[in-house]
Amino acid sequence: MRIIITKKGYSALLSSCWYLDGLETGGDWERFYNCDPDNFPGTPEQKKLVIGGEACMWSEVVDRTNVESRVWPRACAAAEKLWSSPEVLKDHDKSAFDMQEVEARLEEHRCRLLMRGIQAQPPNGWGFCPGEIF
């Protein structure tokens, strides 16, 4: 769809690779983190028209009892990817991006979310935060 929209000269936001309602067992944040808005066969001019992205939560399998845990911290992976400066990303080989560092940041961020009362799911399977009460 990006190629069709940008071929007509329109700006576009990508959302298809950041649908949060689908759920896999721990570590599915990597799929969101590895999504690249520029990964389509458009021209450099077309790629400049992709101005960002958004994480989306659909409601057919989500309600008030599981929306927080389904969204957080998975949306954080999409946010970090979208908010990272292109200059920073150019300094790294994307295939060699240190996913262990990202994993650690998401674990730490989940702990911050829990401390703030947000029921975030563990990003990498089983997890534990200092001070967590069961």
mmCIF file of N, CA and C in Angstrom:
data_model
loop_
_atom_site.group_PDB
_atom_site.id
_atom_site.type_symbol
_atom_site.label_atom_id
_atom_site.label_comp_id
_atom_site.label_asym_id
_atom_site.label_seq_id
_atom_site.Cartn_x
_atom_site.Cartn_y
_atom_site.Cartn_z
ATOM 1 N N MET A 1 0.813 -1.184 0.000
ATOM 2 C CA MET A 1 0.000 0.000 0.000
ATOM 3 C C MET A 1 0.864 1.259 0.000
ATOM 4 N N ARG A 2 2.031 1.217 0.714
ATOM 5 C CA ARG A 2 2.905 2.400 0.742
ATOM 6 C C ARG A 2 3.303 2.823 -0.660
ATOM 7 N N ILE A 3 3.581 1.834 -1.511
ATOM 8 C CA ILE A 3 4.040 2.172 -2.859
ATOM 9 C C ILE A 3 2.930 2.857 -3.647
ATOM 10 N N ILE A 4 1.683 2.425 -3.480
ATOM 11 C CA ILE A 4 0.557 3.028 -4.195
ATOM 12 C C ILE A 4 0.304 4.451 -3.697
ATOM 13 N N ILE A 5 0.252 4.620 -2.391
ATOM 14 C CA ILE A 5 -0.034 5.939 -1.799
ATOM 15 C C ILE A 5 1.062 6.936 -2.162
ATOM 16 N N THR A 6 2.318 6.537 -1.950
ATOM 17 C CA THR A 6 3.422 7.471 -2.206
ATOM 18 C C THR A 6 3.633 7.713 -3.695
ATOM 19 N N LYS A 7 3.281 6.745 -4.534
ATOM 20 C CA LYS A 7 3.403 6.938 -5.988
ATOM 21 C C LYS A 7 2.493 8.069 -6.453
ATOM 22 N N LYS A 8 1.374 8.247 -5.736
ATOM 23 C CA LYS A 8 0.441 9.330 -6.070
ATOM 24 C C LYS A 8 0.860 10.653 -5.442
ATOM 25 N N GLY A 9 1.987 10.644 -4.679
ATOM 26 C CA GLY A 9 2.502 11.871 -4.089
ATOM 27 C C GLY A 9 1.965 12.185 -2.706
ATOM 28 N N TYR A 10 1.226 11.254 -2.118
ATOM 29 C CA TYR A 10 0.667 11.480 -0.783
ATOM 30 C C TYR A 10 1.649 11.048 0.299
ATOM 31 N N SER A 11 1.598 11.721 1.431
ATOM 32 C CA SER A 11 2.349 11.297 2.606
ATOM 33 C C SER A 11 1.636 10.099 3.218
ATOM 34 N N ALA A 12 2.404 9.272 3.927
ATOM 35 C CA ALA A 12 1.817 8.070 4.510
ATOM 36 C C ALA A 12 2.360 7.801 5.905
ATOM 37 N N LEU A 13 1.518 7.199 6.737
ATOM 38 C CA LEU A 13 1.914 6.655 8.031
ATOM 39 C C LEU A 13 1.770 5.141 7.923
ATOM 40 N N LEU A 14 2.738 4.424 8.429
ATOM 41 C CA LEU A 14 2.691 2.967 8.399
ATOM 42 C C LEU A 14 2.112 2.457 9.716
ATOM 43 N N SER A 15 1.192 1.522 9.636
ATOM 44 C CA SER A 15 0.666 0.912 10.853
ATOM 45 C C SER A 15 0.594 -0.602 10.758
ATOM 46 N N SER A 16 0.601 -1.157 9.568
ATOM 47 C CA SER A 16 0.334 -2.585 9.393
ATOM 48 C C SER A 16 1.281 -3.508 10.148
ATOM 49 N N CYS A 17 2.509 -3.123 10.361
ATOM 50 C CA CYS A 17 3.431 -4.015 11.088
ATOM 51 C C CYS A 17 3.421 -3.753 12.586
ATOM 52 N N TRP A 18 2.599 -2.818 13.056
ATOM 53 C CA TRP A 18 2.526 -2.504 14.479
ATOM 54 C C TRP A 18 1.121 -2.724 15.035
ATOM 55 N N TYR A 19 0.434 -3.788 14.591
ATOM 56 C CA TYR A 19 -0.863 -4.143 15.169
ATOM 57 C C TYR A 19 -0.592 -4.892 16.467
ATOM 58 N N LEU A 20 -1.042 -4.344 17.576
ATOM 59 C CA LEU A 20 -0.731 -4.886 18.896
ATOM 60 C C LEU A 20 -1.713 -5.939 19.379
ATOM 61 N N ASP A 21 -2.820 -6.137 18.671
ATOM 62 C CA ASP A 21 -3.818 -7.079 19.155
ATOM 63 C C ASP A 21 -3.376 -8.537 19.000
ATOM 64 N N GLY A 22 -2.571 -8.851 18.000
ATOM 65 C CA GLY A 22 -2.030 -10.194 17.866
ATOM 66 C C GLY A 22 -1.014 -10.434 18.968
ATOM 67 N N LEU A 23 -1.013 -11.604 19.539
ATOM 68 C CA LEU A 23 -0.127 -11.854 20.672
ATOM 69 C C LEU A 23 0.606 -13.169 20.477
ATOM 70 N N GLU A 24 1.897 -13.114 20.682
ATOM 71 C CA GLU A 24 2.726 -14.304 20.657
ATOM 72 C C GLU A 24 3.371 -14.428 22.030
ATOM 73 N N THR A 25 3.975 -15.560 22.291
ATOM 74 C CA THR A 25 4.633 -15.741 23.580
ATOM 75 C C THR A 25 5.849 -14.831 23.656
ATOM 76 N N GLY A 26 6.226 -14.428 24.877
ATOM 77 C CA GLY A 26 7.309 -13.493 25.158
ATOM 78 C C GLY A 26 8.307 -13.239 24.048
ATOM 79 N N GLY A 27 8.675 -12.004 23.883
ATOM 80 C CA GLY A 27 9.667 -11.619 22.896
ATOM 81 C C GLY A 27 9.087 -11.192 21.564
ATOM 82 N N ASP A 28 7.752 -11.093 21.468
ATOM 83 C CA ASP A 28 7.189 -10.700 20.176
ATOM 84 C C ASP A 28 7.408 -9.223 19.879
ATOM 85 N N TRP A 29 7.957 -8.472 20.827
ATOM 86 C CA TRP A 29 8.304 -7.066 20.597
ATOM 87 C C TRP A 29 9.340 -6.945 19.494
ATOM 88 N N GLU A 30 10.159 -7.987 19.287
ATOM 89 C CA GLU A 30 11.198 -7.930 18.247
ATOM 90 C C GLU A 30 10.593 -7.702 16.866
ATOM 91 N N ARG A 31 9.437 -8.293 16.629
ATOM 92 C CA ARG A 31 8.747 -8.102 15.350
ATOM 93 C C ARG A 31 8.420 -6.627 15.146
ATOM 94 N N PHE A 32 7.987 -5.951 16.213
ATOM 95 C CA PHE A 32 7.661 -4.527 16.123
ATOM 96 C C PHE A 32 8.919 -3.687 15.969
ATOM 97 N N TYR A 33 9.961 -4.068 16.670
ATOM 98 C CA TYR A 33 11.204 -3.305 16.633
ATOM 99 C C TYR A 33 11.880 -3.418 15.265
ATOM 100 N N ASN A 34 11.767 -4.578 14.648
ATOM 101 C CA ASN A 34 12.451 -4.805 13.373
ATOM 102 C C ASN A 34 11.700 -4.264 12.161
ATOM 103 N N CYS A 35 10.498 -3.777 12.359
ATOM 104 C CA CYS A 35 9.744 -3.222 11.234
ATOM 105 C C CYS A 35 10.436 -1.953 10.735
ATOM 106 N N ASP A 36 10.621 -1.862 9.434
ATOM 107 C CA ASP A 36 11.288 -0.708 8.834
ATOM 108 C C ASP A 36 10.333 -0.013 7.861
ATOM 109 N N PRO A 37 9.872 1.192 8.170
ATOM 110 C CA PRO A 37 8.941 1.900 7.283
ATOM 111 C C PRO A 37 9.479 2.126 5.870
ATOM 112 N N ASP A 38 10.796 2.111 5.709
ATOM 113 C CA ASP A 38 11.385 2.318 4.380
ATOM 114 C C ASP A 38 11.552 1.028 3.589
ATOM 115 N N ASN A 39 11.139 -0.090 4.154
ATOM 116 C CA ASN A 39 11.337 -1.373 3.486
ATOM 117 C C ASN A 39 10.198 -1.653 2.499
ATOM 118 N N PHE A 40 10.232 -0.961 1.385
ATOM 119 C CA PHE A 40 9.305 -1.215 0.283
ATOM 120 C C PHE A 40 9.990 -0.761 -0.998
ATOM 121 N N PRO A 41 9.567 -1.268 -2.141
ATOM 122 C CA PRO A 41 10.296 -1.009 -3.393
ATOM 123 C C PRO A 41 10.019 0.344 -4.032
ATOM 124 N N GLY A 42 9.886 1.380 -3.233
ATOM 125 C CA GLY A 42 9.650 2.711 -3.773
ATOM 126 C C GLY A 42 10.950 3.443 -4.074
ATOM 127 N N THR A 43 10.820 4.556 -4.735
ATOM 128 C CA THR A 43 11.969 5.404 -5.049
ATOM 129 C C THR A 43 12.382 6.162 -3.786
ATOM 130 N N PRO A 44 13.578 6.756 -3.780
ATOM 131 C CA PRO A 44 13.961 7.582 -2.634
ATOM 132 C C PRO A 44 12.950 8.705 -2.358
ATOM 133 N N GLU A 45 12.365 9.272 -3.409
ATOM 134 C CA GLU A 45 11.362 10.324 -3.228
ATOM 135 C C GLU A 45 10.116 9.769 -2.550
ATOM 136 N N GLN A 46 9.715 8.556 -2.932
ATOM 137 C CA GLN A 46 8.549 7.934 -2.307
ATOM 138 C C GLN A 46 8.827 7.620 -0.836
ATOM 139 N N LYS A 47 10.017 7.153 -0.540
ATOM 140 C CA LYS A 47 10.356 6.798 0.835
ATOM 141 C C LYS A 47 10.341 8.023 1.744
ATOM 142 N N LYS A 48 10.654 9.199 1.199
ATOM 143 C CA LYS A 48 10.592 10.432 1.991
ATOM 144 C C LYS A 48 9.153 10.787 2.361
ATOM 145 N N LEU A 49 8.189 10.257 1.617
ATOM 146 C CA LEU A 49 6.782 10.532 1.891
ATOM 147 C C LEU A 49 6.215 9.668 3.030
ATOM 148 N N VAL A 50 6.939 8.633 3.436
ATOM 149 C CA VAL A 50 6.525 7.850 4.599
ATOM 150 C C VAL A 50 7.039 8.615 5.817
ATOM 151 N N ILE A 51 6.142 9.331 6.469
ATOM 152 C CA ILE A 51 6.551 10.288 7.509
ATOM 153 C C ILE A 51 6.530 9.715 8.921
ATOM 154 N N GLY A 52 6.186 8.456 9.063
ATOM 155 C CA GLY A 52 6.192 7.847 10.390
ATOM 156 C C GLY A 52 5.300 6.641 10.462
ATOM 157 N N GLY A 53 4.899 6.325 11.675
ATOM 158 C CA GLY A 53 4.065 5.159 11.881
ATOM 159 C C GLY A 53 3.275 5.277 13.163
ATOM 160 N N GLU A 54 2.421 4.285 13.385
ATOM 161 C CA GLU A 54 1.628 4.247 14.600
ATOM 162 C C GLU A 54 1.363 2.806 14.992
ATOM 163 N N ALA A 55 1.351 2.569 16.290
ATOM 164 C CA ALA A 55 0.970 1.260 16.813
ATOM 165 C C ALA A 55 -0.546 1.278 17.002
ATOM 166 N N CYS A 56 -1.202 0.198 16.591
ATOM 167 C CA CYS A 56 -2.665 0.139 16.633
ATOM 168 C C CYS A 56 -3.137 -1.034 17.482
ATOM 169 N N MET A 57 -4.192 -0.803 18.246
ATOM 170 C CA MET A 57 -4.812 -1.856 19.037
ATOM 171 C C MET A 57 -6.250 -2.018 18.555
ATOM 172 N N TRP A 58 -6.551 -3.192 18.033
ATOM 173 C CA TRP A 58 -7.909 -3.490 17.599
ATOM 174 C C TRP A 58 -8.619 -4.211 18.738
ATOM 175 N N SER A 59 -9.933 -4.190 18.744
ATOM 176 C CA SER A 59 -10.647 -4.624 19.941
ATOM 177 C C SER A 59 -11.356 -5.965 19.857
ATOM 178 N N GLU A 60 -11.212 -6.714 18.781
ATOM 179 C CA GLU A 60 -11.979 -7.952 18.726
ATOM 180 C C GLU A 60 -11.544 -8.996 19.763
ATOM 181 N N VAL A 61 -10.328 -8.902 20.288
ATOM 182 C CA VAL A 61 -9.886 -9.831 21.333
ATOM 183 C C VAL A 61 -9.365 -9.097 22.572
ATOM 184 N N VAL A 62 -9.672 -7.815 22.667
ATOM 185 C CA VAL A 62 -9.163 -7.000 23.763
ATOM 186 C C VAL A 62 -10.331 -6.253 24.400
ATOM 187 N N ASP A 63 -10.312 -6.209 25.730
ATOM 188 C CA ASP A 63 -11.295 -5.403 26.449
ATOM 189 C C ASP A 63 -10.597 -4.727 27.621
ATOM 190 N N ARG A 64 -11.349 -4.167 28.537
ATOM 191 C CA ARG A 64 -10.753 -3.410 29.634
ATOM 192 C C ARG A 64 -9.882 -4.270 30.544
ATOM 193 N N THR A 65 -10.046 -5.588 30.511
ATOM 194 C CA THR A 65 -9.269 -6.449 31.405
ATOM 195 C C THR A 65 -7.872 -6.757 30.897
ATOM 196 N N ASN A 66 -7.629 -6.598 29.606
ATOM 197 C CA ASN A 66 -6.304 -6.961 29.089
ATOM 198 C C ASN A 66 -5.672 -5.926 28.163
ATOM 199 N N VAL A 67 -6.282 -4.759 28.018
ATOM 200 C CA VAL A 67 -5.730 -3.774 27.088
ATOM 201 C C VAL A 67 -4.355 -3.272 27.537
ATOM 202 N N GLU A 68 -4.190 -2.983 28.832
ATOM 203 C CA GLU A 68 -2.889 -2.476 29.293
ATOM 204 C C GLU A 68 -1.784 -3.502 29.072
ATOM 205 N N SER A 69 -2.052 -4.738 29.460
ATOM 206 C CA SER A 69 -0.994 -5.749 29.330
ATOM 207 C C SER A 69 -0.710 -6.067 27.871
ATOM 208 N N ARG A 70 -1.682 -5.909 27.003
ATOM 209 C CA ARG A 70 -1.465 -6.191 25.588
ATOM 210 C C ARG A 70 -0.668 -5.072 24.923
ATOM 211 N N VAL A 71 -0.897 -3.847 25.348
ATOM 212 C CA VAL A 71 -0.226 -2.694 24.726
ATOM 213 C C VAL A 71 1.199 -2.510 25.243
ATOM 214 N N TRP A 72 1.372 -2.619 26.577
ATOM 215 C CA TRP A 72 2.663 -2.289 27.190
ATOM 216 C C TRP A 72 3.425 -3.534 27.584
ATOM 217 N N PRO A 73 4.691 -3.622 27.327
ATOM 218 C CA PRO A 73 5.610 -2.654 26.726
ATOM 219 C C PRO A 73 5.798 -2.825 25.224
ATOM 220 N N ARG A 74 4.924 -3.611 24.556
ATOM 221 C CA ARG A 74 5.115 -3.869 23.129
ATOM 222 C C ARG A 74 5.092 -2.590 22.299
ATOM 223 N N ALA A 75 4.201 -1.656 22.649
ATOM 224 C CA ALA A 75 4.154 -0.380 21.928
ATOM 225 C C ALA A 75 5.439 0.410 22.125
ATOM 226 N N CYS A 76 6.133 0.159 23.234
ATOM 227 C CA CYS A 76 7.397 0.859 23.494
ATOM 228 C C CYS A 76 8.448 0.493 22.442
ATOM 229 N N ALA A 77 8.436 -0.738 21.973
ATOM 230 C CA ALA A 77 9.393 -1.147 20.936
ATOM 231 C C ALA A 77 9.143 -0.367 19.650
ATOM 232 N N ALA A 78 7.863 -0.240 19.272
ATOM 233 C CA ALA A 78 7.533 0.554 18.085
ATOM 234 C C ALA A 78 7.910 2.017 18.298
ATOM 235 N N ALA A 79 7.634 2.533 19.491
ATOM 236 C CA ALA A 79 7.942 3.936 19.777
ATOM 237 C C ALA A 79 9.437 4.209 19.703
ATOM 238 N N GLU A 80 10.233 3.334 20.303
ATOM 239 C CA GLU A 80 11.682 3.554 20.254
ATOM 240 C C GLU A 80 12.176 3.538 18.816
ATOM 241 N N LYS A 81 11.672 2.615 18.026
ATOM 242 C CA LYS A 81 12.089 2.534 16.629
ATOM 243 C C LYS A 81 11.669 3.786 15.861
ATOM 244 N N LEU A 82 10.439 4.249 16.067
ATOM 245 C CA LEU A 82 9.945 5.413 15.336
ATOM 246 C C LEU A 82 10.573 6.712 15.816
ATOM 247 N N TRP A 83 10.914 6.808 17.079
ATOM 248 C CA TRP A 83 11.465 8.044 17.622
ATOM 249 C C TRP A 83 12.970 8.125 17.524
ATOM 250 N N SER A 84 13.614 7.031 17.144
ATOM 251 C CA SER A 84 15.073 7.058 17.027
ATOM 252 C C SER A 84 15.477 7.908 15.842
ATOM 253 N N SER A 85 16.461 8.725 16.052
ATOM 254 C CA SER A 85 16.956 9.603 15.001
ATOM 255 C C SER A 85 17.518 8.779 13.840
ATOM 256 N N PRO A 86 17.158 9.119 12.613
ATOM 257 C CA PRO A 86 17.736 8.400 11.465
ATOM 258 C C PRO A 86 19.264 8.442 11.467
ATOM 259 N N GLU A 87 19.849 9.530 11.981
ATOM 260 C CA GLU A 87 21.306 9.627 12.033
ATOM 261 C C GLU A 87 21.879 8.567 12.972
ATOM 262 N N VAL A 88 21.193 8.328 14.082
ATOM 263 C CA VAL A 88 21.652 7.305 15.024
ATOM 264 C C VAL A 88 21.567 5.930 14.366
ATOM 265 N N LEU A 89 20.450 5.668 13.675
ATOM 266 C CA LEU A 89 20.290 4.365 13.031
ATOM 267 C C LEU A 89 21.320 4.159 11.925
ATOM 268 N N LYS A 90 21.704 5.233 11.236
ATOM 269 C CA LYS A 90 22.703 5.106 10.168
ATOM 270 C C LYS A 90 24.069 4.739 10.724
ATOM 271 N N ASP A 91 24.319 5.091 11.992
ATOM 272 C CA ASP A 91 25.604 4.776 12.605
ATOM 273 C C ASP A 91 25.730 3.299 12.959
ATOM 274 N N HIS A 92 24.625 2.564 12.853
ATOM 275 C CA HIS A 92 24.622 1.149 13.204
ATOM 276 C C HIS A 92 24.203 0.321 12.000
ATOM 277 N N ASP A 93 24.757 -0.851 11.888
ATOM 278 C CA ASP A 93 24.298 -1.810 10.896
ATOM 279 C C ASP A 93 23.014 -2.404 11.454
ATOM 280 N N LYS A 94 21.877 -2.174 10.789
ATOM 281 C CA LYS A 94 20.593 -2.617 11.333
ATOM 282 C C LYS A 94 20.582 -4.117 11.617
ATOM 283 N N SER A 95 21.255 -4.904 10.808
ATOM 284 C CA SER A 95 21.257 -6.346 11.043
ATOM 285 C C SER A 95 22.065 -6.701 12.284
ATOM 286 N N ALA A 96 22.951 -5.811 12.703
ATOM 287 C CA ALA A 96 23.780 -6.075 13.878
ATOM 288 C C ALA A 96 23.321 -5.262 15.084
ATOM 289 N N PHE A 97 22.102 -4.689 15.023
ATOM 290 C CA PHE A 97 21.583 -3.913 16.138
ATOM 291 C C PHE A 97 21.575 -4.799 17.371
ATOM 292 N N ASP A 98 22.055 -4.307 18.468
ATOM 293 C CA ASP A 98 22.193 -5.123 19.674
ATOM 294 C C ASP A 98 20.831 -5.305 20.337
ATOM 295 N N MET A 99 20.161 -6.380 19.993
ATOM 296 C CA MET A 99 18.831 -6.640 20.514
ATOM 297 C C MET A 99 18.861 -6.961 22.006
ATOM 298 N N GLN A 100 19.997 -7.401 22.525
ATOM 299 C CA GLN A 100 20.101 -7.644 23.963
ATOM 300 C C GLN A 100 19.986 -6.327 24.743
ATOM 301 N N GLU A 101 20.537 -5.250 24.178
ATOM 302 C CA GLU A 101 20.401 -3.941 24.821
ATOM 303 C C GLU A 101 18.946 -3.480 24.801
ATOM 304 N N VAL A 102 18.285 -3.705 23.672
ATOM 305 C CA VAL A 102 16.871 -3.336 23.563
ATOM 306 C C VAL A 102 16.063 -4.160 24.561
ATOM 307 N N GLU A 103 16.334 -5.439 24.633
ATOM 308 C CA GLU A 103 15.651 -6.336 25.568
ATOM 309 C C GLU A 103 15.790 -5.836 27.009
ATOM 310 N N ALA A 104 17.008 -5.457 27.377
ATOM 311 C CA ALA A 104 17.254 -4.956 28.735
ATOM 312 C C ALA A 104 16.509 -3.652 28.979
ATOM 313 N N ARG A 105 16.485 -2.749 27.984
ATOM 314 C CA ARG A 105 15.753 -1.479 28.140
ATOM 315 C C ARG A 105 14.264 -1.727 28.338
ATOM 316 N N LEU A 106 13.708 -2.687 27.591
ATOM 317 C CA LEU A 106 12.281 -2.977 27.727
ATOM 318 C C LEU A 106 11.962 -3.601 29.083
ATOM 319 N N GLU A 107 12.844 -4.467 29.582
ATOM 320 C CA GLU A 107 12.650 -5.049 30.916
ATOM 321 C C GLU A 107 12.648 -3.941 31.975
ATOM 322 N N GLU A 108 13.608 -3.040 31.876
ATOM 323 C CA GLU A 108 13.699 -1.939 32.831
ATOM 324 C C GLU A 108 12.483 -1.022 32.733
ATOM 325 N N HIS A 109 12.057 -0.759 31.508
ATOM 326 C CA HIS A 109 10.901 0.124 31.312
ATOM 327 C C HIS A 109 9.620 -0.526 31.848
ATOM 328 N N ARG A 110 9.493 -1.839 31.680
ATOM 329 C CA ARG A 110 8.332 -2.537 32.234
ATOM 330 C C ARG A 110 8.272 -2.323 33.748
ATOM 331 N N CYS A 111 9.406 -2.389 34.404
ATOM 332 C CA CYS A 111 9.438 -2.166 35.856
ATOM 333 C C CYS A 111 8.962 -0.759 36.196
ATOM 334 N N ARG A 112 9.369 0.229 35.402
ATOM 335 C CA ARG A 112 8.887 1.601 35.633
ATOM 336 C C ARG A 112 7.372 1.677 35.451
ATOM 337 N N LEU A 113 6.861 1.015 34.423
ATOM 338 C CA LEU A 113 5.420 1.016 34.180
ATOM 339 C C LEU A 113 4.675 0.383 35.348
ATOM 340 N N LEU A 114 5.166 -0.750 35.844
ATOM 341 C CA LEU A 114 4.526 -1.409 36.984
ATOM 342 C C LEU A 114 4.526 -0.512 38.214
ATOM 343 N N MET A 115 5.646 0.171 38.449
ATOM 344 C CA MET A 115 5.713 1.080 39.602
ATOM 345 C C MET A 115 4.682 2.206 39.485
ATOM 346 N N ARG A 116 4.287 2.525 38.268
ATOM 347 C CA ARG A 116 3.294 3.583 38.037
ATOM 348 C C ARG A 116 1.874 3.036 37.961
ATOM 349 N N GLY A 117 1.722 1.741 38.231
ATOM 350 C CA GLY A 117 0.387 1.143 38.255
ATOM 351 C C GLY A 117 -0.117 0.657 36.918
ATOM 352 N N ILE A 118 0.735 0.611 35.904
ATOM 353 C CA ILE A 118 0.337 0.121 34.582
ATOM 354 C C ILE A 118 0.682 -1.361 34.505
ATOM 355 N N GLN A 119 -0.300 -2.184 34.228
ATOM 356 C CA GLN A 119 -0.132 -3.635 34.247
ATOM 357 C C GLN A 119 0.519 -4.142 32.961
ATOM 358 N N ALA A 120 1.779 -3.827 32.783
ATOM 359 C CA ALA A 120 2.534 -4.214 31.584
ATOM 360 C C ALA A 120 2.971 -5.669 31.674
ATOM 361 N N GLN A 121 2.849 -6.376 30.560
ATOM 362 C CA GLN A 121 3.270 -7.777 30.541
ATOM 363 C C GLN A 121 4.785 -7.866 30.442
ATOM 364 N N PRO A 122 5.368 -8.964 30.909
ATOM 365 C CA PRO A 122 6.815 -9.137 30.743
ATOM 366 C C PRO A 122 7.148 -9.203 29.246
ATOM 367 N N PRO A 123 8.132 -8.452 28.786
ATOM 368 C CA PRO A 123 8.426 -8.417 27.360
ATOM 369 C C PRO A 123 9.150 -9.651 26.834
ATOM 370 N N ASN A 124 9.792 -10.409 27.706
ATOM 371 C CA ASN A 124 10.633 -11.510 27.241
ATOM 372 C C ASN A 124 10.281 -12.833 27.918
ATOM 373 N N GLY A 125 9.019 -13.065 28.119
ATOM 374 C CA GLY A 125 8.626 -14.246 28.875
ATOM 375 C C GLY A 125 8.614 -13.888 30.346
ATOM 376 N N TRP A 126 8.928 -14.838 31.183
ATOM 377 C CA TRP A 126 8.911 -14.601 32.626
ATOM 378 C C TRP A 126 9.792 -13.419 32.966
ATOM 379 N N GLY A 127 9.353 -12.575 33.883
ATOM 380 C CA GLY A 127 10.142 -11.428 34.297
ATOM 381 C C GLY A 127 9.926 -11.122 35.764
ATOM 382 N N PHE A 128 10.806 -10.341 36.308
ATOM 383 C CA PHE A 128 10.709 -9.931 37.707
ATOM 384 C C PHE A 128 11.286 -8.535 37.846
ATOM 385 N N CYS A 129 10.599 -7.715 38.596
ATOM 386 C CA CYS A 129 11.080 -6.362 38.881
ATOM 387 C C CYS A 129 11.375 -6.234 40.361
ATOM 388 N N PRO A 130 12.448 -5.549 40.731
ATOM 389 C CA PRO A 130 12.739 -5.315 42.157
ATOM 390 C C PRO A 130 11.532 -4.642 42.829
ATOM 391 N N GLY A 131 11.139 -5.157 43.985
ATOM 392 C CA GLY A 131 10.022 -4.577 44.709
ATOM 393 C C GLY A 131 8.658 -5.073 44.245
ATOM 394 N N GLU A 132 8.638 -5.944 43.256
ATOM 395 C CA GLU A 132 7.371 -6.457 42.745
ATOM 396 C C GLU A 132 6.724 -7.362 43.783
ATOM 397 N N ILE A 133 5.437 -7.172 43.983
ATOM 398 C CA ILE A 133 4.692 -7.955 44.965
ATOM 399 C C ILE A 133 3.734 -8.869 44.217
ATOM 400 N N PHE A 134 3.728 -10.133 44.598
ATOM 401 C CA PHE A 134 2.835 -11.103 43.943
ATOM 402 C C PHE A 134 1.597 -11.315 44.763
#
